[in-house]
GROMACS .gro file of C-alpha atoms in nm:
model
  307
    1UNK     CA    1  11.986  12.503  10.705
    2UNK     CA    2  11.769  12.541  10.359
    3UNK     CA    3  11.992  12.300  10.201
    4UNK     CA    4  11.881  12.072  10.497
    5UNK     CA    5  11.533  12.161  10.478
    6UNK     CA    6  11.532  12.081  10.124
    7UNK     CA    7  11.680  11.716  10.138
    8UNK     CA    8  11.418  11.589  10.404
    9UNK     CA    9  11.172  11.742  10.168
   10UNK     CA   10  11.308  11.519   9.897
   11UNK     CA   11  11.325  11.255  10.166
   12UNK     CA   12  10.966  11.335  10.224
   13UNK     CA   13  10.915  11.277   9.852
   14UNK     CA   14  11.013  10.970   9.813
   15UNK     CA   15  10.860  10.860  10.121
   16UNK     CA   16  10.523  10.959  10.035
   17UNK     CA   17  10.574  10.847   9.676
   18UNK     CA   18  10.660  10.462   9.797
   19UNK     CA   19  10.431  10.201   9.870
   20UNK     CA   20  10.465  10.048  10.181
   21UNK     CA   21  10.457   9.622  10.179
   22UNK     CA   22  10.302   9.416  10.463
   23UNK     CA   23  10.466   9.455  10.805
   24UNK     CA   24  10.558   9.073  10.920
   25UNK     CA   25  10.806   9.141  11.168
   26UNK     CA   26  11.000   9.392  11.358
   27UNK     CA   27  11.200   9.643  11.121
   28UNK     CA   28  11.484   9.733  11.257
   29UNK     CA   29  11.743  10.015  11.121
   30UNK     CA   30  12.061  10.058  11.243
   31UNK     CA   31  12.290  10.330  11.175
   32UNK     CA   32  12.623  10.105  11.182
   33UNK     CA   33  12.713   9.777  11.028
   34UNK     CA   34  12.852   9.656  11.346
   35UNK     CA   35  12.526   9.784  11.484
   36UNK     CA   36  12.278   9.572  11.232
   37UNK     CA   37  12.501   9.271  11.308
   38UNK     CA   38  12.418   9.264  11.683
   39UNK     CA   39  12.054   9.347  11.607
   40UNK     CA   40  12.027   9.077  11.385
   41UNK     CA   41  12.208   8.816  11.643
   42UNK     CA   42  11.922   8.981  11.889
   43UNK     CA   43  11.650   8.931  11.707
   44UNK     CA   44  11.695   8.681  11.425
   45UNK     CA   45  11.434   8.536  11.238
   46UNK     CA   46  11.189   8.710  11.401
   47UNK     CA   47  11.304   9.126  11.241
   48UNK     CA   48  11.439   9.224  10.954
   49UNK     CA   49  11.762   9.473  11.005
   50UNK     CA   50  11.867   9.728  10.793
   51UNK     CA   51  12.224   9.938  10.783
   52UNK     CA   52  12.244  10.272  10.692
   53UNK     CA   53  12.629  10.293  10.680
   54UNK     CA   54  12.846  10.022  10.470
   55UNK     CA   55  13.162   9.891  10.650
   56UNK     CA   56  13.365  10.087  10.394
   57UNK     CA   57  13.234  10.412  10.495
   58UNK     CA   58  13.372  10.672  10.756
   59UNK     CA   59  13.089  10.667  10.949
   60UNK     CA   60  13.088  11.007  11.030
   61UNK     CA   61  13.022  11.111  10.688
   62UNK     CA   62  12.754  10.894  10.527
   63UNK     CA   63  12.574  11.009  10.227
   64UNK     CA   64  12.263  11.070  10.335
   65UNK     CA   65  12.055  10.921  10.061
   66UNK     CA   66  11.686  10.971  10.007
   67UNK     CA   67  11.665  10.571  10.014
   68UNK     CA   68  11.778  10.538  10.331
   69UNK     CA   69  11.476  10.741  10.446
   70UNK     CA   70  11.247  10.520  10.312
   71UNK     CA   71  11.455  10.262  10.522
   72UNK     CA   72  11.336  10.465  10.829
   73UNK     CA   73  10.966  10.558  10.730
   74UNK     CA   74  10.944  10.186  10.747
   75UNK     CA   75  11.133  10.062  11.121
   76UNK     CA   76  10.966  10.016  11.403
   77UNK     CA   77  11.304  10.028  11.603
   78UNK     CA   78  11.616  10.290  11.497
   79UNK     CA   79  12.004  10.195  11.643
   80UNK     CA   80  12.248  10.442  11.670
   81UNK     CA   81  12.597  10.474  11.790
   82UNK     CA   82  12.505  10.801  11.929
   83UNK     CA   83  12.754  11.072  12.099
   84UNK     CA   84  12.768  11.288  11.778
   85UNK     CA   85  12.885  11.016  11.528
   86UNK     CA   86  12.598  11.072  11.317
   87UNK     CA   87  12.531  11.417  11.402
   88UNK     CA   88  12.578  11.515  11.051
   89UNK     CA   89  12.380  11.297  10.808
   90UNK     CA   90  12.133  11.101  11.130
   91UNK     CA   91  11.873  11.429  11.209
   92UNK     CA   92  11.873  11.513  10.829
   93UNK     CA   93  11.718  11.161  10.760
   94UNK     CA   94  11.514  11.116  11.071
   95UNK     CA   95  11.341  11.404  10.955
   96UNK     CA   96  11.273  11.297  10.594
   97UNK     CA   97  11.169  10.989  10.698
   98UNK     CA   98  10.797  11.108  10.827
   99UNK     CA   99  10.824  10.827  11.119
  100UNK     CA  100  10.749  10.955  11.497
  101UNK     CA  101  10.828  10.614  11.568
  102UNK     CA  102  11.232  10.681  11.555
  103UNK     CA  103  11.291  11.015  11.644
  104UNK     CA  104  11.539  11.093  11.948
  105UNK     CA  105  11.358  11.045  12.241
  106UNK     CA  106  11.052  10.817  12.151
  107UNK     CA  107  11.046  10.412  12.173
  108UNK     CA  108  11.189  10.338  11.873
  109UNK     CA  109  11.528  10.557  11.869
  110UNK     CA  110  11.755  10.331  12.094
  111UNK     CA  111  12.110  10.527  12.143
  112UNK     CA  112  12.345  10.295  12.254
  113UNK     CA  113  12.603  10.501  12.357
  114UNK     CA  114  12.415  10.528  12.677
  115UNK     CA  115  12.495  10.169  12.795
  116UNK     CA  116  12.891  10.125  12.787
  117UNK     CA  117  13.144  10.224  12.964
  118UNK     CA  118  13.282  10.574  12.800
  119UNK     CA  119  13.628  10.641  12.677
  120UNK     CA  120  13.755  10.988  12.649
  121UNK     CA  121  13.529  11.217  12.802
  122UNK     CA  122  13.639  11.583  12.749
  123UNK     CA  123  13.730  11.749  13.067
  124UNK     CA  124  13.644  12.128  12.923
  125UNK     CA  125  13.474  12.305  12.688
  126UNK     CA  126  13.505  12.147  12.337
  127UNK     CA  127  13.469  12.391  11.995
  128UNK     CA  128  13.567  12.307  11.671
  129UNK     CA  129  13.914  12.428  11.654
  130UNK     CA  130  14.022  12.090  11.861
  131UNK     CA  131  13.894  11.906  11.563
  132UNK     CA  132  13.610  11.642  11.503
  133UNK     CA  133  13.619  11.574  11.867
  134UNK     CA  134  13.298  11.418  12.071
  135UNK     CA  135  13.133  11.607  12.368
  136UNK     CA  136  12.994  11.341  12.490
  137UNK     CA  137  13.301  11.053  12.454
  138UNK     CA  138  13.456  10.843  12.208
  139UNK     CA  139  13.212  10.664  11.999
  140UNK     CA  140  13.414  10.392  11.871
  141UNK     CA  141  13.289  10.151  12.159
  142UNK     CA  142  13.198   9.895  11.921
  143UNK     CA  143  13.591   9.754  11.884
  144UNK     CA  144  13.545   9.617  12.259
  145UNK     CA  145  13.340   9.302  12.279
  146UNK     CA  146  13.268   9.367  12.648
  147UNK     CA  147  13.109   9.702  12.555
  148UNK     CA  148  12.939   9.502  12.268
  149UNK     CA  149  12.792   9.293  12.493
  150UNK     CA  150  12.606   9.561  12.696
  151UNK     CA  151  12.454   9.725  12.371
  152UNK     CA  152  12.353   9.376  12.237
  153UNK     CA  153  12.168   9.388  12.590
  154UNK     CA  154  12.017   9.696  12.576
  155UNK     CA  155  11.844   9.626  12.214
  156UNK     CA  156  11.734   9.278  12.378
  157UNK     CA  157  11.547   9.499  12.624
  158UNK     CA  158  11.424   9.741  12.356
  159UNK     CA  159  11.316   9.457  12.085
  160UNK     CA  160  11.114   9.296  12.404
  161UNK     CA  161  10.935   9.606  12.505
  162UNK     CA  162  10.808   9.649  12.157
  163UNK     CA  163  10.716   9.347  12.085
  164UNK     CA  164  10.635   9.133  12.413
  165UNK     CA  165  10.506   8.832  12.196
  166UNK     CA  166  10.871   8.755  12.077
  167UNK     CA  167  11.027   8.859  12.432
  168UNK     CA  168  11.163   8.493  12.475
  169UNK     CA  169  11.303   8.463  12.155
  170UNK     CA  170  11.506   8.762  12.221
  171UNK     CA  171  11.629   8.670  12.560
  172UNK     CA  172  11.740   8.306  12.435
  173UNK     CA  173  11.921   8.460  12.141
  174UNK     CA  174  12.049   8.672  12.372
  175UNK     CA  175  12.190   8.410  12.600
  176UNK     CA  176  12.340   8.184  12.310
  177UNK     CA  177  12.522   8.521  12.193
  178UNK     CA  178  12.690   8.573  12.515
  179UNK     CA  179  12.836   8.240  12.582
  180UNK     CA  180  12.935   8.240  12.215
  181UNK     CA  181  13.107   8.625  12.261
  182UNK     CA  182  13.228   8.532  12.584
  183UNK     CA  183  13.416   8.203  12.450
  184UNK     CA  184  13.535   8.432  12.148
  185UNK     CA  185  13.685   8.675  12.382
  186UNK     CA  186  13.918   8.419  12.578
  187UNK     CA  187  14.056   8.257  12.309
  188UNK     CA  188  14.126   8.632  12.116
  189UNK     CA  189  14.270   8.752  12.461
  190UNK     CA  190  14.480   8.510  12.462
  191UNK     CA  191  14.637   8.518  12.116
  192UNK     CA  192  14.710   8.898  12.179
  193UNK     CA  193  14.824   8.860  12.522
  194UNK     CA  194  15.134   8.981  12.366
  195UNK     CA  195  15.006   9.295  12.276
  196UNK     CA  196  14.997   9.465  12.666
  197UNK     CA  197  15.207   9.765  12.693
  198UNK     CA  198  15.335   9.759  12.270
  199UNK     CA  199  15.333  10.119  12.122
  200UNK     CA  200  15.128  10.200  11.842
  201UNK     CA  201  15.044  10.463  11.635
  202UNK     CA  202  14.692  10.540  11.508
  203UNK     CA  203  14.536  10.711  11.248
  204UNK     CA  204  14.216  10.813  11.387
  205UNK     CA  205  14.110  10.839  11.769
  206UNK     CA  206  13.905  10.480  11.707
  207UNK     CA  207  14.161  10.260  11.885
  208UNK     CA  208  14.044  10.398  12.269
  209UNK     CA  209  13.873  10.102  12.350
  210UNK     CA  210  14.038   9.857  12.157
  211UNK     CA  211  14.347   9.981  12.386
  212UNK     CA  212  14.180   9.958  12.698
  213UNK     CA  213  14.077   9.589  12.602
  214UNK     CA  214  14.373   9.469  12.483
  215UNK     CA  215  14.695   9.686  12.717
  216UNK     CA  216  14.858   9.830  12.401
  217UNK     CA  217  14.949  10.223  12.402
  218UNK     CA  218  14.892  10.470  12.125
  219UNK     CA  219  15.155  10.695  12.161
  220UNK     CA  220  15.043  10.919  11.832
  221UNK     CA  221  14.748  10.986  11.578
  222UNK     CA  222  14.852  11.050  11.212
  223UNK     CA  223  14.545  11.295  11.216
  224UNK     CA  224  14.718  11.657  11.372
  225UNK     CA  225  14.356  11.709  11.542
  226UNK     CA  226  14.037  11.438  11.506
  227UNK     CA  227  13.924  11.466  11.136
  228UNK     CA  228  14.154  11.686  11.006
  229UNK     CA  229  14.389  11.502  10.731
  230UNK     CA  230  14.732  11.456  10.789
  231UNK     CA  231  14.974  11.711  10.663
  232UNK     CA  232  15.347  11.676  10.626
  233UNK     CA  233  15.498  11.883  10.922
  234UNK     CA  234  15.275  11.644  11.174
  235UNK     CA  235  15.386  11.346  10.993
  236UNK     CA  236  15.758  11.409  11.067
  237UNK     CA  237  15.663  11.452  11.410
  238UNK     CA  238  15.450  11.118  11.456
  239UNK     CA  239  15.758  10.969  11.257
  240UNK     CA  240  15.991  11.107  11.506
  241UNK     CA  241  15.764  10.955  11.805
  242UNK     CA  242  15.740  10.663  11.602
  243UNK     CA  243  16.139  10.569  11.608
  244UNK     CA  244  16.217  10.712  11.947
  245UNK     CA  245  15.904  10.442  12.117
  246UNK     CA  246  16.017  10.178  11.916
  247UNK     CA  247  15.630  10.127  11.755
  248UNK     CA  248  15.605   9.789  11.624
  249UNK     CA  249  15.252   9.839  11.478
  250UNK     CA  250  15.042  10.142  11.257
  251UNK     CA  251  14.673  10.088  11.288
  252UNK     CA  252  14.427  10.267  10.988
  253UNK     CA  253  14.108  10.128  10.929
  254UNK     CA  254  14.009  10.056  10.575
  255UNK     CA  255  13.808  10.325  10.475
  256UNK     CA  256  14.086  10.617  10.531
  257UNK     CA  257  14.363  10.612  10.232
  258UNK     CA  258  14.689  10.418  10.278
  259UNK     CA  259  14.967  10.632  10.164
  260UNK     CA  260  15.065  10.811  10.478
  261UNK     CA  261  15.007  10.510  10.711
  262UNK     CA  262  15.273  10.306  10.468
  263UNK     CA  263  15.513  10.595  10.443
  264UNK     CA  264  15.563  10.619  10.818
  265UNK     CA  265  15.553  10.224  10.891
  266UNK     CA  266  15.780  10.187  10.657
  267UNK     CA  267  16.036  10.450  10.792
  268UNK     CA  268  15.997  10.340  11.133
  269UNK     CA  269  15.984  10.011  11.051
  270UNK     CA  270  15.661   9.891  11.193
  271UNK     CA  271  15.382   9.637  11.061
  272UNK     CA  272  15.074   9.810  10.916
  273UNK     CA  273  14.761   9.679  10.990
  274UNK     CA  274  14.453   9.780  10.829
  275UNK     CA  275  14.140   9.728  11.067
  276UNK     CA  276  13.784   9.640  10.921
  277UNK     CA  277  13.610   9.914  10.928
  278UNK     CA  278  13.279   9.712  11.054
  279UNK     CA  279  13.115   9.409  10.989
  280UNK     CA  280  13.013   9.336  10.667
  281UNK     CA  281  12.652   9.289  10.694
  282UNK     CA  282  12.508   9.321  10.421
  283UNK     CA  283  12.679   8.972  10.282
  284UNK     CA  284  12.611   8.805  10.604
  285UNK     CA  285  12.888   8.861  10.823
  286UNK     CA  286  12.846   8.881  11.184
  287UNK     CA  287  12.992   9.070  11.458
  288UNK     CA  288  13.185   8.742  11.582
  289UNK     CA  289  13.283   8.730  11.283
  290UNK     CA  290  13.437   9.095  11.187
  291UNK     CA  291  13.597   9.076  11.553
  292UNK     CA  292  13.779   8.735  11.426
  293UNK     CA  293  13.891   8.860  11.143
  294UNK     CA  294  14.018   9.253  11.319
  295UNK     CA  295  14.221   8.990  11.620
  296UNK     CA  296  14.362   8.794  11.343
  297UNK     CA  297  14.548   9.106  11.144
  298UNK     CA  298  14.641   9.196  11.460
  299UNK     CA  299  14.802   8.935  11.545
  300UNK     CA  300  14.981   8.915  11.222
  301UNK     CA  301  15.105   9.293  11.291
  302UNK     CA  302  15.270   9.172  11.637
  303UNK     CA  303  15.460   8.868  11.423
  304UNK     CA  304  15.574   9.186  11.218
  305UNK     CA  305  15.382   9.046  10.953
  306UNK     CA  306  15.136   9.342  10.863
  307UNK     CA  307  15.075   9.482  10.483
   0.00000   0.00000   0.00000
C-alpha cells in the first residue's frame, strides 16, 4: 500500500509539473486498444482518444507509467473494460492523475462491462487459490462483435451526455458503425460456419465469448488455473485431452510466449493460431479491422493451415 501511495504521488508529480494545452475537443482515455478503437469510431473528428494498454500487452498487467496519468489528468471521459481487468494498475493511476472527472462512479468513468451480456459468472465464493479468476465475469467481451456493439452504444450515450452540442455527430457515427459491423459480421459468420462444435484448446480463459459467437468448444486451457503459467505435469494432461478430442486448433494470443502452445499443437497435431491481442490503435487500425484480421487466422487454423 506505501509502494502504491508513493507512485500516484509521482503520478501527482508529473501531473502538477505539466502544462496543460488548450482543450478543443472531447479527451477521451481508454484503458484497452480495442476500447480506443470503438471510441474513436464513436466520436471521430470531434475527440481525441487515448490507450493506456498497447495491443501487445496482457492487459491485466500494464505498467502503470507516470505518463499515462498525465493521459488521465487531461480526459474528460475514462473507458474501461471493467470486472477486475484493470484492478491492478487502473485505481493506482486514477489516483495519480488528480482528475474527479474519471474516477469510478462520476460522469466521466464509463465501465463497459456493465452493458454486455456476461460470460462466466462464478457461482461461489472466488479467492485467489482458483487463480486470476473474475468475480464479476469474464472480461474478454471485446472478441464478440455483438457485445461490441452494445459498448460502442453505451459510449455513444456517454460522449452525448457530456457534450450535447456534438450529440448528432455521435449518433450518425454511431449508425454508419453498425451497418458497417453488422455487414462485417455476416460475411465472418459465414466463413467460419465451419467452426460450430470443433474442439479447441486455449491458453487463457479469453476465448468465452469468441466460443459462444462462433459454436466452437474449448475443451482445455494450457494455464492449470487463470494466470498461473503452464507447468509440465498440466501440459501432459491438456496434451492427453488434446489427442483423445481430436483438437484441430490451439488458440494463444500474441502477447503470451509461444513455446508451450507449439509443443502441444505439434504433438497433437493441431493448427496454432495466434490471436491479436487488440487492435492496433495507435497506427490507425480499427476494430473492423483487428476483427478481420483475428476471423482470417482463424480461418486459416480450420484449413489446418495455422503457424
Amino acid at each position: 500500500m506505501r509502494s502504491l501511495r508513493l507512485f500516484a504521488a509521482l503520478c501527482a508529480a508529473v501531473v502538477s509539473l505539466t502544462a496543460v494545452p488548450a482543450r478543443a475537443d472531447l479527451k477521451v482515455v481508454a484503458t484497452l486498444p480495442d476500447l480506443a478503437a470503438l471510441a474513436k469510431t464513436v466520436g471521430g473528428d470531434k475527440v481525441d482518444v487515448t490507450a493506456l494498454a498497447l495491443p501487445t500487452q496482457d492487459p491485466h498487467f500494464v505498467d502503470a507509467k507516470p505518463n499515462l496519468a498525465l493521459a488521465l489528468n487531461r480526459a474528460d471521459l475514462l473507458i474501461a473494460a471493467g470486472l477486475d481487468l484493470e484492478i491492478g494498475w487502473l485505481p493506482t493511476l486514477q489516483m495519480g492523475a488528480r482528475n474527479n472527472r474519471i474516477l469510478t462512479g462520476n460522469a466521466g468513468y464509463l465501465d463497459a462491462s456493465r452493458f454486455v451480456s456476461l460470460q462466466e459468472i462464478p457461482a461461489g465464493q472466488v479467492d485467489r487459490s482458483q487463480g486470476d479468476v473474475h468475480p464479476g465475469g469474464n472480461p474478454h467481451y471485446l472478441y464478440d462483435p455483438r457485445q461490441a456493439l452494445k459498448v460502442a452504444a453505451a459510449i455513444e450515450a456517454r460522449m452525448s451526455q457530456l457534450d450535447e452540442k456534438n450529440a448528432a455527430t455521435y449518433k450518425a457515427n454511431l449508425a454508419k458503425f453498425t451497418q458497417e459491423l453488422q455487414a462485417a459480421q455476416t460475411g465472418w459468420e459465414k466463413r467460419l460456419a465451419g467452426f460450430k462444435g470443433v474442439p479447441v484448446i486455449a491458453y487463457h480463459r479469453t476465448t468465452a465469448y469468441l466460443q459462444d459467437w462462433l459454436g466452437f468448444k474449448t475443451i482445455a486451457f494450457l494455464e492449470p488455473k487463470p494466470g498461473i503459467p503452464p507447468n509440465p505435469s498440466h501440459v501432459a494432461q491438456v496434451l492427453a485431452q488434446g489427442k483423445a478430442n481430436k483438437v484441430k486448433l490451439v488458440l494463444k494470443e500474441d502477447y503470451y510466449p509461444d513455446n508451450i502452445a507449439k509443443l502441444v499443437a505439434s504433438k497433437i497435431p493441431a493448427a496454432l493460431v495466434t490471436l491479436p491481442g487488440g487492435t492496433d490503435f495507435r497506427s490507425g487500425q480499427t476494430y473492423v479491422q483487428r476483427l478481420e484480421l483475428m476471423v482470417g487466422r482463424l480461418e486459416q487454423g480450420l484449413a489446418g493451415k495455422g503457424e
